Short mmCIF file of C-alpha atoms and ligand atoms in Angstrom, two decimals:
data_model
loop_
_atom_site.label_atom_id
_atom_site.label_comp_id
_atom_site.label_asym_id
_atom_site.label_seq_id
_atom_site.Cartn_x
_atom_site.Cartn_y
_atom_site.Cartn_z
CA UNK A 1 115.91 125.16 105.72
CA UNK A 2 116.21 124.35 101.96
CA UNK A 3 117.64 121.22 100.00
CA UNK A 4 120.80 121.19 99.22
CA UNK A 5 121.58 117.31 97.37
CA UNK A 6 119.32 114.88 96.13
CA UNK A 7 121.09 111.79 95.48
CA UNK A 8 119.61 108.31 93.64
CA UNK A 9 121.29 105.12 94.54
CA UNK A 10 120.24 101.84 92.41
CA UNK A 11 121.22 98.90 94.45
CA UNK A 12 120.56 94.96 94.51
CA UNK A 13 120.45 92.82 97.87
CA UNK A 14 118.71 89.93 95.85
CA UNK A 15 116.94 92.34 94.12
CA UNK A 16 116.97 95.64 92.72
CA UNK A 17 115.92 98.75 94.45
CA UNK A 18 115.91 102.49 93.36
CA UNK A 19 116.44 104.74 96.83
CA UNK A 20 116.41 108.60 97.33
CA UNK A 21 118.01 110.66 99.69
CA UNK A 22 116.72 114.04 99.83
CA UNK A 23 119.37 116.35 101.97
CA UNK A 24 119.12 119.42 103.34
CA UNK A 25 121.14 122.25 104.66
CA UNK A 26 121.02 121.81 108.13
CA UNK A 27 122.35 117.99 107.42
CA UNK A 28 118.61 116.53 108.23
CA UNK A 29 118.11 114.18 104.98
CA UNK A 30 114.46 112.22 104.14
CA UNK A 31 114.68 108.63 102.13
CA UNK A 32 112.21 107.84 99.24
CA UNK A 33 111.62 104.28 97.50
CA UNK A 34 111.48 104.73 93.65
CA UNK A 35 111.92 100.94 92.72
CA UNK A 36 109.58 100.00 89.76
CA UNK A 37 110.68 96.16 89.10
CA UNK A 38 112.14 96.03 85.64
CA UNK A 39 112.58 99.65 84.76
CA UNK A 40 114.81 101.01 87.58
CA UNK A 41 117.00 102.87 85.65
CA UNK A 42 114.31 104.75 83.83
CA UNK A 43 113.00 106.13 87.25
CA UNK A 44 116.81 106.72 88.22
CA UNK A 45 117.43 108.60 84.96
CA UNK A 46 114.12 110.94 84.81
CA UNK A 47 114.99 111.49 88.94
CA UNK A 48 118.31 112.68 88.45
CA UNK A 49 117.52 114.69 85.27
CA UNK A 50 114.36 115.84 85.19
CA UNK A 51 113.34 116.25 89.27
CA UNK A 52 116.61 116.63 91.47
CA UNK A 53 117.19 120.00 89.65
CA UNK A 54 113.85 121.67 90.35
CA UNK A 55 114.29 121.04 93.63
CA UNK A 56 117.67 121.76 94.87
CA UNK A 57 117.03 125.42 96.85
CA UNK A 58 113.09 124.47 97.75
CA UNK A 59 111.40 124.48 101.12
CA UNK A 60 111.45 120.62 102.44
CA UNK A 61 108.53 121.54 104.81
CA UNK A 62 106.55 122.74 101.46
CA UNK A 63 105.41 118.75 100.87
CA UNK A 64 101.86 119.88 99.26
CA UNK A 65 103.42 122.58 96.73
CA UNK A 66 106.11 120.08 96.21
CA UNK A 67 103.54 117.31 95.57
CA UNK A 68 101.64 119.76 92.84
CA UNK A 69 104.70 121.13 91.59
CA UNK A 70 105.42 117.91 90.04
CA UNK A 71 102.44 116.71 89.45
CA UNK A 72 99.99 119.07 88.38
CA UNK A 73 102.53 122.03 87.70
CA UNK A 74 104.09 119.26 84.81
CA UNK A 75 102.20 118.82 81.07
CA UNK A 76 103.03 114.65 81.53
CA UNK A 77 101.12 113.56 84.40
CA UNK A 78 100.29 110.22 85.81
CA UNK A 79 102.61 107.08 84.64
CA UNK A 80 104.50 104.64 86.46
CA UNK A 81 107.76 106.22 86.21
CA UNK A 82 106.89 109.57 86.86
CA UNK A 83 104.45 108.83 90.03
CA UNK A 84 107.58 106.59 91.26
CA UNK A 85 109.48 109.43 91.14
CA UNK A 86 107.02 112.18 93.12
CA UNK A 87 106.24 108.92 95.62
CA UNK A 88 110.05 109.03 96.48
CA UNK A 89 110.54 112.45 96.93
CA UNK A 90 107.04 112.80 98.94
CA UNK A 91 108.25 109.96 100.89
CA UNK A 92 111.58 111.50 101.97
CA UNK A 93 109.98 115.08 102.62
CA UNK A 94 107.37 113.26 104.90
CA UNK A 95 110.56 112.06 106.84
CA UNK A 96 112.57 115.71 107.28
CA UNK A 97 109.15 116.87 108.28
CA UNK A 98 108.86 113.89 110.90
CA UNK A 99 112.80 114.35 112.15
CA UNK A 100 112.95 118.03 112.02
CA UNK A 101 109.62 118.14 114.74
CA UNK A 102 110.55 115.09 116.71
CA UNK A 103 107.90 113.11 115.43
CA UNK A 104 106.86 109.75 113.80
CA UNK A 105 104.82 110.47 110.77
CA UNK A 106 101.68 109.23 111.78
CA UNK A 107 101.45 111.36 114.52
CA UNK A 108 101.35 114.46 111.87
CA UNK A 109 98.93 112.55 109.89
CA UNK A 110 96.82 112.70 112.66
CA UNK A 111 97.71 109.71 115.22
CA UNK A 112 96.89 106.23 115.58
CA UNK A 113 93.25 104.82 114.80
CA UNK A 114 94.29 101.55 116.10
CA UNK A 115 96.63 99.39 118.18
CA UNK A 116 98.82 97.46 115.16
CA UNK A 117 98.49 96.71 111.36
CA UNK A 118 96.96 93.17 110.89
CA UNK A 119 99.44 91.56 108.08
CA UNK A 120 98.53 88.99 106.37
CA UNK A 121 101.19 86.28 105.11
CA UNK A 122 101.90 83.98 102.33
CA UNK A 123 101.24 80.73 102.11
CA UNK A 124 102.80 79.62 98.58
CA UNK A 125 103.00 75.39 98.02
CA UNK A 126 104.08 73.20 95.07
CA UNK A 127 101.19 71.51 96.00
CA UNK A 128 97.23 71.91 98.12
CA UNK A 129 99.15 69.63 100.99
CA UNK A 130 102.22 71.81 100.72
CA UNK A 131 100.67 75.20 100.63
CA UNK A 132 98.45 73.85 103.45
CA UNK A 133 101.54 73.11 105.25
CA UNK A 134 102.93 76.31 105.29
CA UNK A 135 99.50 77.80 106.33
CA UNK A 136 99.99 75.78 109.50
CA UNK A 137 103.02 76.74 109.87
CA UNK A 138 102.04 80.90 109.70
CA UNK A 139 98.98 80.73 111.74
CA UNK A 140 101.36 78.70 114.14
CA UNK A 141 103.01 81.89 114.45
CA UNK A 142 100.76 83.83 115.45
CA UNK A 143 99.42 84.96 111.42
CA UNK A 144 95.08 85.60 111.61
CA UNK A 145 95.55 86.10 107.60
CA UNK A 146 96.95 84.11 105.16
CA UNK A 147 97.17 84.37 101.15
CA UNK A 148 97.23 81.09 99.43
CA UNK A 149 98.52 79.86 96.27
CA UNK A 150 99.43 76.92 94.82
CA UNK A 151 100.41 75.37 91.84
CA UNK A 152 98.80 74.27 89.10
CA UNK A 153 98.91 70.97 87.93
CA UNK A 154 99.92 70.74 84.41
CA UNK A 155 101.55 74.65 84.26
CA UNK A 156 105.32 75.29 84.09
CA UNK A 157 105.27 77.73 86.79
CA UNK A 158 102.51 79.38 88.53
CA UNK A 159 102.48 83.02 90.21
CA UNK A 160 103.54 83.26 93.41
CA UNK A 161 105.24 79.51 93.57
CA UNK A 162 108.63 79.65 93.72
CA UNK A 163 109.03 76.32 95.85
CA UNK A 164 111.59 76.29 98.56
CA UNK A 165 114.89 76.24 96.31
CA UNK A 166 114.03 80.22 95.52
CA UNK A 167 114.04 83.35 98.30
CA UNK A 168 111.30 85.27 97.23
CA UNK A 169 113.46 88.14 97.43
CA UNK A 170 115.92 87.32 94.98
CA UNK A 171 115.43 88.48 91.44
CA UNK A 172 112.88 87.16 89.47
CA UNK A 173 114.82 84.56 87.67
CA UNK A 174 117.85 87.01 87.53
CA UNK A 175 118.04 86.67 84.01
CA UNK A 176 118.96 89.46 81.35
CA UNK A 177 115.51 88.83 79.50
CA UNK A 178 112.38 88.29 80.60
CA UNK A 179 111.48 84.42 81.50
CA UNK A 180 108.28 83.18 80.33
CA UNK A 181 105.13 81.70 81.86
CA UNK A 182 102.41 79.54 80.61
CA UNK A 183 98.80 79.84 81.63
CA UNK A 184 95.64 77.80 81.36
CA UNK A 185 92.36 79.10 83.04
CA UNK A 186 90.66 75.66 82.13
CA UNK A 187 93.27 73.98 84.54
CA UNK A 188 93.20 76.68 87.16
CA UNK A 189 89.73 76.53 87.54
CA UNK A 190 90.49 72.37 88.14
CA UNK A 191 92.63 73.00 91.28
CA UNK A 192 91.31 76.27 92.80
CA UNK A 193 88.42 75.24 94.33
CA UNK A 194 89.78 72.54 95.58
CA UNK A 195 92.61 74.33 97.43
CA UNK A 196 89.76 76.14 99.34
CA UNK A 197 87.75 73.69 100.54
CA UNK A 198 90.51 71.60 102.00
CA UNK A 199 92.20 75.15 103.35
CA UNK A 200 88.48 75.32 105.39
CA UNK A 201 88.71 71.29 106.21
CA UNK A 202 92.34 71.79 107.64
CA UNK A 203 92.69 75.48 108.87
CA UNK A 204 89.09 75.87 109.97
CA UNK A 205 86.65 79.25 109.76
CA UNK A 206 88.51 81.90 112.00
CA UNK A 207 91.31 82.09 109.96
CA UNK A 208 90.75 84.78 107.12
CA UNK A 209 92.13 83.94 103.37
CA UNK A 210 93.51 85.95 100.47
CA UNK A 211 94.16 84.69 97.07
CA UNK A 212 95.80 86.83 94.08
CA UNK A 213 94.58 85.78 90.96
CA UNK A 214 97.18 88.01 89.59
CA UNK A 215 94.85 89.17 86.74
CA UNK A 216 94.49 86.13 84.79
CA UNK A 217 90.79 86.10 84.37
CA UNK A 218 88.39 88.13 82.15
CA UNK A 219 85.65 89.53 83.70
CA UNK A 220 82.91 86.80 83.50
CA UNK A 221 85.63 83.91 84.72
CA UNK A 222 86.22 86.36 87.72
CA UNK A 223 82.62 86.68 88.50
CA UNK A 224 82.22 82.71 88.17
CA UNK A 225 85.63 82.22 90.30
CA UNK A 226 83.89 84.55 92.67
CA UNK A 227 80.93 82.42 92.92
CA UNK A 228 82.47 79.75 93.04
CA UNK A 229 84.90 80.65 95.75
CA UNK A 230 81.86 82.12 98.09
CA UNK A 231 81.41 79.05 100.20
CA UNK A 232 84.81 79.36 101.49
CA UNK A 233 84.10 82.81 102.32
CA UNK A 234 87.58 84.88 101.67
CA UNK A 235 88.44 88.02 102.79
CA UNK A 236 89.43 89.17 99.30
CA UNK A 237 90.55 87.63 95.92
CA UNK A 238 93.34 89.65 94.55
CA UNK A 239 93.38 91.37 91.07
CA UNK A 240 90.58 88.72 89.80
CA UNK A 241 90.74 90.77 86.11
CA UNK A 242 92.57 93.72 84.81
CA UNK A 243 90.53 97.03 85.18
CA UNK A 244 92.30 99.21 82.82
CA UNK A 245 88.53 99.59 81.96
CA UNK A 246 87.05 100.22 85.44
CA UNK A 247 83.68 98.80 84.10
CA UNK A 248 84.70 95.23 84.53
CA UNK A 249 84.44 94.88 87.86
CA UNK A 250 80.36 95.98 87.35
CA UNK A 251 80.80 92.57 85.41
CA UNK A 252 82.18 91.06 88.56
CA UNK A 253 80.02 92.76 91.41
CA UNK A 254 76.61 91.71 89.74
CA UNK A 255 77.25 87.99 90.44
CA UNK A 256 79.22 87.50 93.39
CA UNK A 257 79.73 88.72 96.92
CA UNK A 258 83.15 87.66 97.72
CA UNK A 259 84.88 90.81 98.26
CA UNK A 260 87.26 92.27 95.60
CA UNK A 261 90.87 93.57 95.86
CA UNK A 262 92.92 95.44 93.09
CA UNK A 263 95.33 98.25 93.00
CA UNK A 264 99.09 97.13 93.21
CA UNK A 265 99.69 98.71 89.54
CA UNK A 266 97.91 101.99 90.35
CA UNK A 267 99.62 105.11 89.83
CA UNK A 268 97.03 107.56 90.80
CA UNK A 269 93.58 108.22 92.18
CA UNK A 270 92.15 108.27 88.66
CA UNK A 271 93.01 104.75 88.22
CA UNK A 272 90.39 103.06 90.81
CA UNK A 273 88.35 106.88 91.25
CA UNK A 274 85.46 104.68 89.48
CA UNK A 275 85.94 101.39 91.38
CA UNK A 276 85.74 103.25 93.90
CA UNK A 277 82.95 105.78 94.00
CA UNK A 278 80.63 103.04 92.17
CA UNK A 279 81.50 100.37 95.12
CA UNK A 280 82.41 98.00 92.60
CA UNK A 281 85.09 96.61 95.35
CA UNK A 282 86.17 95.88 98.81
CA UNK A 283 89.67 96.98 98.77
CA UNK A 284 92.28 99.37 97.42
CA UNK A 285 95.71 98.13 97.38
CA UNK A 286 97.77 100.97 95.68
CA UNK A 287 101.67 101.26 96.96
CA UNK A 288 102.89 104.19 98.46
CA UNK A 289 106.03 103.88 96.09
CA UNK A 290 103.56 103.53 92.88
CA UNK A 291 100.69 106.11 93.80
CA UNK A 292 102.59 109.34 94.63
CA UNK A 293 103.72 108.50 97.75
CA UNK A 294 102.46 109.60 101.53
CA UNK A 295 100.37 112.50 100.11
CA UNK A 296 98.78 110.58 97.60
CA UNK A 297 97.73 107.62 99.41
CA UNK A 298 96.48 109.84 101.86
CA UNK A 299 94.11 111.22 99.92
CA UNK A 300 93.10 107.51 98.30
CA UNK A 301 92.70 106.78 101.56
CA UNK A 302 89.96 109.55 102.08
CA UNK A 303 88.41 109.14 99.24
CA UNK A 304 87.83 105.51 99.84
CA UNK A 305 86.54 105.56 103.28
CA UNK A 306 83.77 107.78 101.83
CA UNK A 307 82.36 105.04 99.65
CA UNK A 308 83.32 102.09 102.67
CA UNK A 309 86.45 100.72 100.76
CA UNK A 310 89.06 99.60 102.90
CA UNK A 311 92.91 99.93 102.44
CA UNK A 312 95.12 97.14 102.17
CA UNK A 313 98.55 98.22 100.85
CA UNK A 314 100.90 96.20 98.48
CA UNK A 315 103.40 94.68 100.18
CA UNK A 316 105.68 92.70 97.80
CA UNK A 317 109.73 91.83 98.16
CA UNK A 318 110.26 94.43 95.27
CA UNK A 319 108.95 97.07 97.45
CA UNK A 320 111.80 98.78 99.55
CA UNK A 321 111.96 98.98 103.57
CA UNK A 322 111.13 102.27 102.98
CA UNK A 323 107.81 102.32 101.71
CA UNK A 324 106.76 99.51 104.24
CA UNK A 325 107.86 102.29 106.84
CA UNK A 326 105.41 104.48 104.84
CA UNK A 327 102.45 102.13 104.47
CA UNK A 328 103.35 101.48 108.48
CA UNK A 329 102.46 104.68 109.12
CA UNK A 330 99.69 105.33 107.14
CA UNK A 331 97.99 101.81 108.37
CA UNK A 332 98.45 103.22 112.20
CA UNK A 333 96.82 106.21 111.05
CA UNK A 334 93.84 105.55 107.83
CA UNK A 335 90.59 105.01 109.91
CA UNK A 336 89.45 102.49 106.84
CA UNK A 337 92.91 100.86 106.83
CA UNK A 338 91.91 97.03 106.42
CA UNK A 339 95.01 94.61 105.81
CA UNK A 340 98.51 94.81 105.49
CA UNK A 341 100.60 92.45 102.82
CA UNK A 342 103.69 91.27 104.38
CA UNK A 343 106.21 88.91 103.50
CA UNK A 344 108.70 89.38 105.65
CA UNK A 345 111.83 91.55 105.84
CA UNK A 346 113.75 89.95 103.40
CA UNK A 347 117.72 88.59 103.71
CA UNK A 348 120.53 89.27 105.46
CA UNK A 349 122.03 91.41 102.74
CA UNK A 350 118.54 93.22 102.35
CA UNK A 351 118.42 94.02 106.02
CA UNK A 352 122.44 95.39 106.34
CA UNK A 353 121.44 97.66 103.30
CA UNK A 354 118.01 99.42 104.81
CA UNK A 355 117.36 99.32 108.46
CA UNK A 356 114.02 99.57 109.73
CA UNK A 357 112.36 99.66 113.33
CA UNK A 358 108.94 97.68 112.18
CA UNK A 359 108.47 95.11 114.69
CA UNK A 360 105.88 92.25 114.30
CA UNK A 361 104.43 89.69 117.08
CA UNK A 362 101.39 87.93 116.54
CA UNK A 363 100.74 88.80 112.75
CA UNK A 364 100.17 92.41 113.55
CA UNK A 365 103.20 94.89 112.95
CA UNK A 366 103.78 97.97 115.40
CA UNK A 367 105.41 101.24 113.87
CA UNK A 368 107.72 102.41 115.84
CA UNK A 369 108.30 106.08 117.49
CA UNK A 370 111.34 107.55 115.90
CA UNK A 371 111.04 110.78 114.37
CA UNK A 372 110.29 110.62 110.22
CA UNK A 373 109.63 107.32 109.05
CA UNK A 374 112.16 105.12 111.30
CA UNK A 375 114.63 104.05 108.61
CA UNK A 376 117.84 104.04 107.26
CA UNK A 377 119.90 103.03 104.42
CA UNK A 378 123.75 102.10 104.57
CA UNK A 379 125.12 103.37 101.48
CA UNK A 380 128.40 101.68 101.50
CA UNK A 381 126.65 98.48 101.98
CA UNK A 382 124.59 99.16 98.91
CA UNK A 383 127.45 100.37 97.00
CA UNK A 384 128.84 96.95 97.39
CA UNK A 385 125.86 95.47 95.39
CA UNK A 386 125.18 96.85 92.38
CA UNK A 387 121.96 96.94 89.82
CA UNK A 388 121.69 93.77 88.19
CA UNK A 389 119.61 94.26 85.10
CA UNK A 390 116.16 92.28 85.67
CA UNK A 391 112.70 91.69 84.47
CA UNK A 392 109.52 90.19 85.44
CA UNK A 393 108.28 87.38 83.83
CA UNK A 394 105.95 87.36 80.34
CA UNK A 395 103.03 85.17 80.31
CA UNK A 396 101.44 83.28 77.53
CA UNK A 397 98.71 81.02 76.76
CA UNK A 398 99.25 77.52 75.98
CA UNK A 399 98.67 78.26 72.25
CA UNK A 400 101.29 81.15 72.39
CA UNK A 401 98.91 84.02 72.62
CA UNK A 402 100.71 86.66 74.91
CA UNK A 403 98.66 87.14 78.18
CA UNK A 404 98.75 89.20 81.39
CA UNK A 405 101.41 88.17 83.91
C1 CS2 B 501 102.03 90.76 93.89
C2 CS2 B 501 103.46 90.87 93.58
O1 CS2 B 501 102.40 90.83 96.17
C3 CS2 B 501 101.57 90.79 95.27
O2 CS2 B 501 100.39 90.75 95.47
O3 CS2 B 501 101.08 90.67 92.95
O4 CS2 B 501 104.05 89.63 93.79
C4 CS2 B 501 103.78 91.38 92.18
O5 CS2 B 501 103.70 90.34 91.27
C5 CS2 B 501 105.14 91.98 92.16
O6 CS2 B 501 105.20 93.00 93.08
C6 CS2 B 501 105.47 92.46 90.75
O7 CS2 B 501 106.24 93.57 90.71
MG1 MG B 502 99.14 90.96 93.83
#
């Protein structure tokens, strides 16, 4: 068996995705996601001219050499792009290895550790009342964890609150530029607090809560927000600070206890290796599609149940169908797997384009039992919606000062 095409396809039901399709001789083919939100056609270019071509002829079964090949066996390691691109092709080998032996993924990972992935869901509100609502409305469905975020008074925009005119999955403003953002810690620290003790009042204790602080915060204002926040006892604040210098969460972890999340930007192990070994948080949320793919995250995985960190993969609209089959089964399957984002499965055109056998009842997902990773991708349907260049947002403080989005 060798590989005979790889073929990138770049398309945009509401938003853009980058897709893979690794085929092989015997007609058996494997689907990647590659989609880095905002520079998809670098990933497409350095796929189809730098990757595809070392490739075409190689063993599909030969995942690990693959993985090293392109990884180690390459002078320019690590990056966004680059780890995008290994992810996909790791992704897509994963599923020839799964359809060639009759088998769903997880069972060659080693099987299930547990009975479904608990998801947790997002609760996003113009307002506390509003984001409240929608809370409700979630654990009303069936949802045992909910991320909340709501807007702050006196801001533009805030993260995560698109209010109900927007789909979450459409792109980010779908304009040729970037948009921009304001920020203002002094007025987020007014209405966070507040948002959690009436989340407690309304939803009660049982019901455990996220929030993404989508790295706003230096290291001392996350260790206050932390303290601050421990009354209300969350399961995890999201990326409370940046930890491009993995010594800011020490910061952090000497004055609070609320456990700490980060990881969604992660390329590689080397990234949260420190965060990691040194305990210094709760969670690692690194995407299969961003960190290398099913090997990769594998090994995260490992190395983080060594040192009692849980999982608790990204789970975003600009991640593909396919890597939410991937985190699917590596959540049936990590022993420390914690939490699962999820915000749905996106629109109509989103669901003709990729098909996917991920069923959820009850806020937990099941993975289902087709061979690979149990999806598909219609390629005339994507051909009929094509990239749409796009950007995520820039931030700045009030005063001007660029800041992180
Ligand atoms: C995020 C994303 O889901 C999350 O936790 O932080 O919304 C993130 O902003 C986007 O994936 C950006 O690409
Ligand atoms: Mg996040």
């Amino acid at each position: 068996m060798f590989i005979k095409d790889i073929k990138v396809f770049v398309c945009s039901p509401g938003r853009n995705f980058v897709t893979v399709k690794v085929i092989t001789d015997t007609g058996i083919f494997g689907l990647g996601d590659a989609t880095v939100n905002g520079r998809e056609m670098a990933v497409v270019a350095f796929l189809q001219e730098h990757v595809a071509p070392c490739l075409i002829g190689r063993n599909p079964h030969d995942i690990e050499d693959i993985w090293q090949y392109l990884y180690r066996g390459v002078y320019w390691r690590k990056g966004p792009i680059n780890m995008a691109a290994i992810a996909a092709i790791d992704m897509a080998l994963w599923d020839i290895k799964g359809k060639v032996a009759g088998l769903p993924v997880y069972q060659l990972l080693g099987g299930k550790s547990r009975k479904g992935v608990t998801l947790y869901a997002h609760a996003n509100g113009e307002s506390i009342t509003d984001t409240l609502d929608k809370a409700e409305a979630l654990i009303s469905q069936g949802f045992k964890a909910i991320r909340l975020q709501s807007a702050i008074p006196g801001l533009k925009v805030t993260y995560g609150v698109l209010g109900d005119k927007k789909d979450y999955f459409e792109l980010q403003g779908n304009r040729p530029l970037p948009p921009e953002e304001d920020w203002s810690t002094a007025k987020y620290f007014q209405m966070i607090d507040e948002l959690f003790k009436q989340a407690r009042a309304r939803l009660g204790d049982e019901v455990q809560l996220v929030h993404d602080v989508h790295s706003r915060l230096t290291p001392i204002e996350s260790a206050k927000l932390g303290k601050m926040l421990e009354k209300y006892n969350l399961l995890f604040l999201e990326d409370a600070s940046m930890a491009e210098n993995q010594e800011n969460y020490r910061v952090i972890r000497q004055h609070t206890t609320t456990p700490m999340a980060i990881g969604e930007t992660y390329n590689t192990l080397w990234d949260c290796k420190d965060l990691i070994q040194e305990q210094l948080i709760d969670y690692i949320r690194v995407a299969a599609t961003h960190a290398g793919g099913i090997t990769s995250l594998r090994r995260i995985a490992d190395f983080a149940s060594i040192f009692n960190v849980k999982t608790a993969p990204h789970g975003a609209p600009d991640l593909s169908p396919i890597c939410l089959a991937a985190h699917m089964h590596l959540n049936i399957w990590a022993p420390n797997f914690g939490i699962q984002e999820f915000v749905g499965f996106g629109n109509e055109q989103l669901q003709a384009v990729f098909k996917h056998s991920v069923t959820v009842e009850n806020g937990m997902a099941m993975v289902s039992d087709e061979p690979g990773l149990g999806v598909d991708f219609d390629e005339d349907a994507a051909k009929e919606l094509p990239y749409k260049r796009s950007y995520l947002p820039v931030c700045r403080l009030e005063d001007g000062t660029v800041w992180n989005w």
